[in-house]
Short mmCIF file of C-alpha atoms in Angstrom, two decimals:
data_model
loop_
_atom_site.label_atom_id
_atom_site.label_comp_id
_atom_site.label_asym_id
_atom_site.label_seq_id
_atom_site.Cartn_x
_atom_site.Cartn_y
_atom_site.Cartn_z
CA UNK A 1 14.43 24.23 19.24
CA UNK A 2 11.67 22.75 21.37
CA UNK A 3 14.08 20.17 22.84
CA UNK A 4 16.45 23.00 23.73
CA UNK A 5 13.63 24.93 25.43
CA UNK A 6 13.57 27.74 22.86
CA UNK A 7 9.92 27.02 21.96
CA UNK A 8 7.47 26.04 24.74
CA UNK A 9 5.29 23.00 24.05
CA UNK A 10 2.75 20.74 25.71
CA UNK A 11 1.66 17.16 25.07
CA UNK A 12 -1.74 16.00 23.86
CA UNK A 13 -3.50 13.01 25.42
CA UNK A 14 -2.17 10.91 22.54
CA UNK A 15 1.41 11.99 23.18
CA UNK A 16 1.76 14.52 20.35
CA UNK A 17 3.72 17.70 20.94
CA UNK A 18 1.58 20.87 20.68
CA UNK A 19 2.86 24.40 20.00
CA UNK A 20 1.36 27.87 20.21
CA UNK A 21 1.61 29.50 16.77
CA UNK A 22 2.54 32.94 18.14
CA UNK A 23 5.36 31.48 20.26
CA UNK A 24 6.71 29.62 17.22
CA UNK A 25 6.62 32.83 15.14
CA UNK A 26 8.44 34.73 17.87
CA UNK A 27 11.11 32.04 18.25
CA UNK A 28 11.70 31.82 14.51
CA UNK A 29 11.59 35.56 14.00
CA UNK A 30 9.13 35.09 11.14
CA UNK A 31 6.49 37.67 10.27
CA UNK A 32 2.86 36.56 10.57
CA UNK A 33 2.30 37.10 6.83
CA UNK A 34 4.91 34.48 6.02
CA UNK A 35 3.44 31.92 8.40
CA UNK A 36 -0.02 32.50 6.92
CA UNK A 37 1.31 31.33 3.55
CA UNK A 38 0.13 27.90 4.70
CA UNK A 39 -3.28 29.11 3.52
CA UNK A 40 -3.31 27.80 -0.02
CA UNK A 41 -6.48 29.35 -1.42
CA UNK A 42 -6.24 31.81 -4.34
CA UNK A 43 -6.33 35.50 -3.52
CA UNK A 44 -8.70 36.32 -6.38
CA UNK A 45 -12.47 36.04 -6.10
CA UNK A 46 -13.91 32.66 -7.12
CA UNK A 47 -15.45 32.25 -10.55
CA UNK A 48 -18.58 30.74 -8.98
CA UNK A 49 -19.83 30.38 -5.42
CA UNK A 50 -23.01 29.40 -3.63
CA UNK A 51 -24.32 28.84 -0.09
CA UNK A 52 -26.63 25.82 0.21
CA UNK A 53 -28.61 23.84 2.75
CA UNK A 54 -27.34 20.27 3.14
CA UNK A 55 -30.71 18.60 3.65
CA UNK A 56 -31.71 16.63 0.53
CA UNK A 57 -28.82 18.23 -1.39
CA UNK A 58 -27.53 16.26 -4.41
CA UNK A 59 -23.91 16.82 -5.41
CA UNK A 60 -24.45 16.05 -9.11
CA UNK A 61 -27.15 18.72 -9.36
CA UNK A 62 -24.78 21.31 -7.88
CA UNK A 63 -22.03 20.21 -10.28
CA UNK A 64 -24.32 20.69 -13.28
CA UNK A 65 -25.13 24.22 -12.06
CA UNK A 66 -21.42 24.96 -11.71
CA UNK A 67 -20.57 23.43 -15.07
CA UNK A 68 -23.27 25.47 -16.79
CA UNK A 69 -22.16 28.72 -15.12
CA UNK A 70 -18.40 28.34 -15.58
CA UNK A 71 -17.89 25.98 -18.50
CA UNK A 72 -15.42 23.19 -17.69
CA UNK A 73 -13.82 20.82 -20.16
CA UNK A 74 -14.42 17.51 -18.40
CA UNK A 75 -12.77 15.67 -21.31
CA UNK A 76 -9.41 17.17 -20.30
CA UNK A 77 -7.40 15.61 -17.43
CA UNK A 78 -7.74 18.70 -15.22
CA UNK A 79 -11.49 18.87 -15.79
CA UNK A 80 -11.95 15.21 -14.94
CA UNK A 81 -9.93 15.56 -11.75
CA UNK A 82 -11.84 18.70 -10.74
CA UNK A 83 -15.19 17.00 -11.38
CA UNK A 84 -14.22 13.88 -9.40
CA UNK A 85 -12.89 15.97 -6.50
CA UNK A 86 -15.94 18.24 -6.41
CA UNK A 87 -18.45 15.39 -6.37
CA UNK A 88 -16.53 13.37 -3.76
CA UNK A 89 -15.92 16.25 -1.37
CA UNK A 90 -19.44 17.69 -1.60
CA UNK A 91 -20.87 14.20 -1.04
CA UNK A 92 -18.72 13.90 2.08
CA UNK A 93 -20.22 17.12 3.40
CA UNK A 94 -23.74 15.87 2.64
CA UNK A 95 -23.35 12.39 4.14
CA UNK A 96 -20.80 12.80 6.94
CA UNK A 97 -20.66 16.35 8.28
CA UNK A 98 -23.85 16.41 10.31
CA UNK A 99 -24.08 20.10 9.45
CA UNK A 100 -26.87 22.27 8.12
CA UNK A 101 -25.19 24.29 5.38
CA UNK A 102 -22.27 24.23 2.97
CA UNK A 103 -20.40 26.99 1.15
CA UNK A 104 -19.07 26.02 -2.27
CA UNK A 105 -16.56 28.04 -4.30
CA UNK A 106 -14.84 27.25 -7.59
CA UNK A 107 -12.02 28.98 -9.45
CA UNK A 108 -11.54 28.51 -13.19
CA UNK A 109 -8.54 30.35 -14.65
CA UNK A 110 -6.16 29.86 -17.56
CA UNK A 111 -3.60 28.28 -15.25
CA UNK A 112 -5.61 26.29 -12.69
CA UNK A 113 -8.94 24.90 -11.51
CA UNK A 114 -9.65 24.95 -7.78
CA UNK A 115 -12.48 24.20 -5.40
CA UNK A 116 -13.33 25.00 -1.80
CA UNK A 117 -16.09 23.21 0.12
CA UNK A 118 -16.81 24.32 3.68
CA UNK A 119 -19.55 22.82 5.87
CA UNK A 120 -20.70 23.78 9.36
CA UNK A 121 -20.77 20.29 10.83
CA UNK A 122 -18.86 18.38 13.49
CA UNK A 123 -15.53 18.49 11.70
CA UNK A 124 -13.99 15.58 9.82
CA UNK A 125 -11.27 14.85 12.38
CA UNK A 126 -13.59 14.89 15.38
CA UNK A 127 -16.05 12.72 13.45
CA UNK A 128 -13.42 10.11 12.61
CA UNK A 129 -12.02 10.20 16.12
CA UNK A 130 -15.44 9.66 17.67
CA UNK A 131 -16.75 6.94 15.33
CA UNK A 132 -13.51 4.98 14.87
CA UNK A 133 -12.39 5.36 18.50
CA UNK A 134 -9.11 7.12 17.67
CA UNK A 135 -6.97 8.76 20.34
CA UNK A 136 -6.68 12.26 18.86
CA UNK A 137 -7.03 14.41 15.73
CA UNK A 138 -3.52 13.55 14.55
CA UNK A 139 -4.39 9.86 14.46
CA UNK A 140 -7.48 10.81 12.45
CA UNK A 141 -5.25 12.57 9.89
CA UNK A 142 -3.10 9.45 9.60
CA UNK A 143 -6.28 7.45 8.99
CA UNK A 144 -7.17 9.75 6.09
CA UNK A 145 -3.80 9.09 4.45
CA UNK A 146 -4.49 5.35 4.34
CA UNK A 147 -7.77 5.13 2.42
CA UNK A 148 -10.69 2.77 3.15
CA UNK A 149 -11.22 4.62 6.44
CA UNK A 150 -14.93 5.44 6.61
CA UNK A 151 -17.58 5.88 9.28
CA UNK A 152 -20.34 4.59 6.95
CA UNK A 153 -19.12 1.26 5.52
CA UNK A 154 -22.60 0.36 4.31
CA UNK A 155 -22.66 3.37 1.93
CA UNK A 156 -19.04 4.50 1.44
CA UNK A 157 -15.70 2.90 0.57
CA UNK A 158 -13.51 5.48 2.29
CA UNK A 159 -11.71 6.19 -1.00
CA UNK A 160 -12.93 9.74 -1.78
CA UNK A 161 -10.52 11.81 0.30
CA UNK A 162 -7.64 9.43 -0.39
CA UNK A 163 -7.88 9.65 -4.19
CA UNK A 164 -8.76 13.37 -4.17
CA UNK A 165 -5.60 14.04 -2.15
CA UNK A 166 -3.54 12.03 -4.65
CA UNK A 167 -5.09 13.40 -7.86
CA UNK A 168 -4.69 17.14 -7.31
CA UNK A 169 -1.53 19.23 -7.34
CA UNK A 170 -2.46 20.59 -3.93
CA UNK A 171 -4.99 19.32 -1.40
CA UNK A 172 -5.80 20.69 2.03
CA UNK A 173 -8.28 19.64 4.70
CA UNK A 174 -8.81 21.82 7.75
CA UNK A 175 -11.02 20.88 10.71
CA UNK A 176 -11.11 20.98 14.50
CA UNK A 177 -8.13 23.33 14.70
CA UNK A 178 -5.81 21.14 12.59
CA UNK A 179 -4.71 21.31 8.94
CA UNK A 180 -3.49 18.50 6.66
CA UNK A 181 -1.80 19.57 3.43
CA UNK A 182 -0.74 17.31 0.56
CA UNK A 183 1.58 18.83 -2.05
CA UNK A 184 1.89 16.34 -4.91
CA UNK A 185 4.16 18.63 -6.94
CA UNK A 186 6.78 18.34 -4.21
CA UNK A 187 5.71 14.87 -3.07
CA UNK A 188 5.28 16.13 0.48
CA UNK A 189 2.69 16.24 3.26
CA UNK A 190 2.41 18.36 6.37
CA UNK A 191 0.21 18.88 9.41
CA UNK A 192 -0.32 22.24 11.08
CA UNK A 193 -2.62 24.32 13.23
CA UNK A 194 -5.72 25.82 11.60
CA UNK A 195 -8.17 28.54 12.55
CA UNK A 196 -11.02 26.28 11.37
CA UNK A 197 -12.68 25.13 14.58
CA UNK A 198 -16.20 24.40 13.33
CA UNK A 199 -16.98 22.19 10.37
CA UNK A 200 -14.59 21.07 7.65
CA UNK A 201 -12.95 23.10 4.89
CA UNK A 202 -11.52 21.23 1.90
CA UNK A 203 -9.47 22.89 -0.83
CA UNK A 204 -8.11 21.25 -3.98
CA UNK A 205 -6.19 22.73 -6.91
CA UNK A 206 -5.02 21.30 -10.25
CA UNK A 207 -3.12 22.96 -13.11
CA UNK A 208 -5.13 23.21 -16.32
CA UNK A 209 -2.22 21.77 -18.31
CA UNK A 210 -1.60 18.85 -15.94
CA UNK A 211 -0.33 15.63 -17.46
CA UNK A 212 -1.63 13.65 -14.49
CA UNK A 213 -4.77 11.68 -15.25
CA UNK A 214 -7.39 10.29 -12.93
CA UNK A 215 -6.83 6.88 -14.46
CA UNK A 216 -3.11 6.96 -13.65
CA UNK A 217 -3.85 7.85 -10.02
CA UNK A 218 -6.30 4.97 -9.68
CA UNK A 219 -3.91 2.63 -11.47
CA UNK A 220 -1.12 3.38 -8.97
CA UNK A 221 -3.21 2.02 -6.10
CA UNK A 222 -5.38 -0.64 -7.71
CA UNK A 223 -4.98 -4.13 -9.12
CA UNK A 224 -7.64 -5.73 -11.31
CA UNK A 225 -9.74 -2.62 -10.62
CA UNK A 226 -9.64 -3.22 -6.85
CA UNK A 227 -8.19 -0.69 -4.37
CA UNK A 228 -5.48 -2.89 -2.83
CA UNK A 229 -2.45 -0.62 -2.42
CA UNK A 230 -1.92 2.28 -0.02
CA UNK A 231 0.95 4.59 0.92
CA UNK A 232 0.66 6.00 4.46
CA UNK A 233 3.16 8.68 5.42
CA UNK A 234 5.29 7.58 8.37
CA UNK A 235 6.20 11.11 9.43
CA UNK A 236 2.55 11.98 10.17
CA UNK A 237 2.19 9.14 12.68
CA UNK A 238 4.67 10.07 15.42
CA UNK A 239 6.02 12.77 17.67
CA UNK A 240 8.59 14.27 15.32
CA UNK A 241 11.23 13.07 12.89
CA UNK A 242 12.31 10.15 15.05
CA UNK A 243 10.22 6.99 15.31
CA UNK A 244 11.30 4.63 18.03
CA UNK A 245 8.30 2.95 19.64
CA UNK A 246 6.10 -0.03 18.93
CA UNK A 247 3.00 2.05 19.66
CA UNK A 248 3.88 4.42 16.79
CA UNK A 249 4.21 1.48 14.42
CA UNK A 250 0.91 0.01 15.57
CA UNK A 251 -0.83 3.39 15.15
CA UNK A 252 0.55 3.68 11.63
CA UNK A 253 -0.54 0.20 10.54
CA UNK A 254 -3.91 0.18 12.28
CA UNK A 255 -6.75 -0.20 9.78
CA UNK A 256 -4.61 -1.50 6.91
CA UNK A 257 -5.92 -5.06 7.06
CA UNK A 258 -8.00 -4.53 3.90
CA UNK A 259 -4.94 -3.81 1.74
CA UNK A 260 -2.65 -6.41 0.18
CA UNK A 261 0.17 -4.00 -0.78
CA UNK A 262 1.37 -1.26 1.59
CA UNK A 263 4.15 1.22 0.81
CA UNK A 264 5.40 2.82 4.03
CA UNK A 265 6.64 6.26 2.97
CA UNK A 266 9.63 7.30 5.11
CA UNK A 267 10.11 10.68 3.37
CA UNK A 268 11.09 13.29 5.96
CA UNK A 269 11.90 10.71 8.66
CA UNK A 270 15.37 11.23 10.17
CA UNK A 271 15.81 7.92 11.97
CA UNK A 272 13.91 4.96 13.38
CA UNK A 273 14.39 2.61 16.32
CA UNK A 274 14.68 -1.16 16.47
CA UNK A 275 11.31 -1.51 18.25
CA UNK A 276 9.47 0.46 15.54
CA UNK A 277 11.08 -1.58 12.75
CA UNK A 278 10.49 -4.90 14.50
CA UNK A 279 6.81 -4.12 15.08
CA UNK A 280 6.30 -2.89 11.51
CA UNK A 281 8.30 -5.46 9.55
CA UNK A 282 8.22 -8.61 11.70
CA UNK A 283 5.29 -8.55 14.12
CA UNK A 284 2.62 -6.98 11.90
CA UNK A 285 3.39 -9.15 8.81
CA UNK A 286 3.41 -12.28 10.97
CA UNK A 287 -0.10 -11.37 12.12
CA UNK A 288 -1.25 -10.52 8.59
CA UNK A 289 -0.06 -13.22 6.17
CA UNK A 290 -0.39 -12.45 2.49
CA UNK A 291 0.27 -8.74 2.95
CA UNK A 292 3.23 -7.06 1.21
CA UNK A 293 4.89 -4.27 3.22
CA UNK A 294 7.43 -2.15 1.32
CA UNK A 295 9.52 0.71 2.77
CA UNK A 296 10.11 3.61 0.34
CA UNK A 297 11.90 7.00 0.34
CA UNK A 298 14.36 6.09 3.11
CA UNK A 299 17.53 7.96 4.01
CA UNK A 300 20.71 5.98 4.69
CA UNK A 301 20.13 5.65 8.43
CA UNK A 302 16.53 4.46 8.06
CA UNK A 303 17.50 2.05 5.29
CA UNK A 304 20.19 0.54 7.52
CA UNK A 305 17.70 -0.06 10.35
CA UNK A 306 15.08 -1.48 7.99
CA UNK A 307 17.55 -3.84 6.33
CA UNK A 308 18.81 -4.92 9.74
CA UNK A 309 15.25 -5.58 10.86
CA UNK A 310 14.37 -7.49 7.72
CA UNK A 311 17.41 -9.72 8.09
CA UNK A 312 16.60 -10.57 11.71
CA UNK A 313 13.36 -12.54 11.96
CA UNK A 314 14.01 -14.02 15.37
CA UNK A 315 11.30 -13.46 18.06
CA UNK A 316 12.10 -10.44 20.19
#
């Protein structure tokens, strides 16, 4: 619709297409209430909430207060995932946000456990963009999908957000006017516009009867207890559903040097160009010997281009 001129758009400095939410609603004929369904938080009041100063705050102390007030079975898979997510995300707010305060909320119901942690700091995307020298907030979101992307390598591994986003049924991070949502029940990710301009808001939700375990999530991305495998989403790294340029491939693979096994997830990608495939599957591996790059979730057209690229190793 944007290509046909039905929805106005502009371009960011990094080349990403930007839309006004009201113009999109008008073009699609969708009521505001439907669009706002992207907000994933429960409608009911949280079971426990608190507003805290970040200075000298210790995440394990806050967890013990929550656990005492609500009563959480941390021996069950859902309880373990909730505990891990809570400690990792609150620690991120303490160490990375640069803010003064944090609002913490937790829901404990028969059907799900959920948490919301909102700080008043710089915003996770702006922080990553500034410290890592990224071009825009969208590139910062792609960095979060990779793992091992941290602004404090002396104290952090960069694994907290990655594994929290994989362990929960639903994960959402909103900051600096953007929103990244990971839906593990549908095996999908999306990026949208958010009203959160200041600070970072993280939400995570897990069903109480989940069969997913924290150990199984770690196992999927580790070997001999080392975090060696990642699965970046291709569709979050470009301008739309088509990926044709070498620069898009380089953006996607930037920062993956620390991994030995990389699954490029092509879910939701309509088609790719020869330059993208050549950069991803010939140039990058030639510059990074010993790395295994695997394409997954390809449609027929993407698979054809990948197989063609893999069979042609001649210099371009």
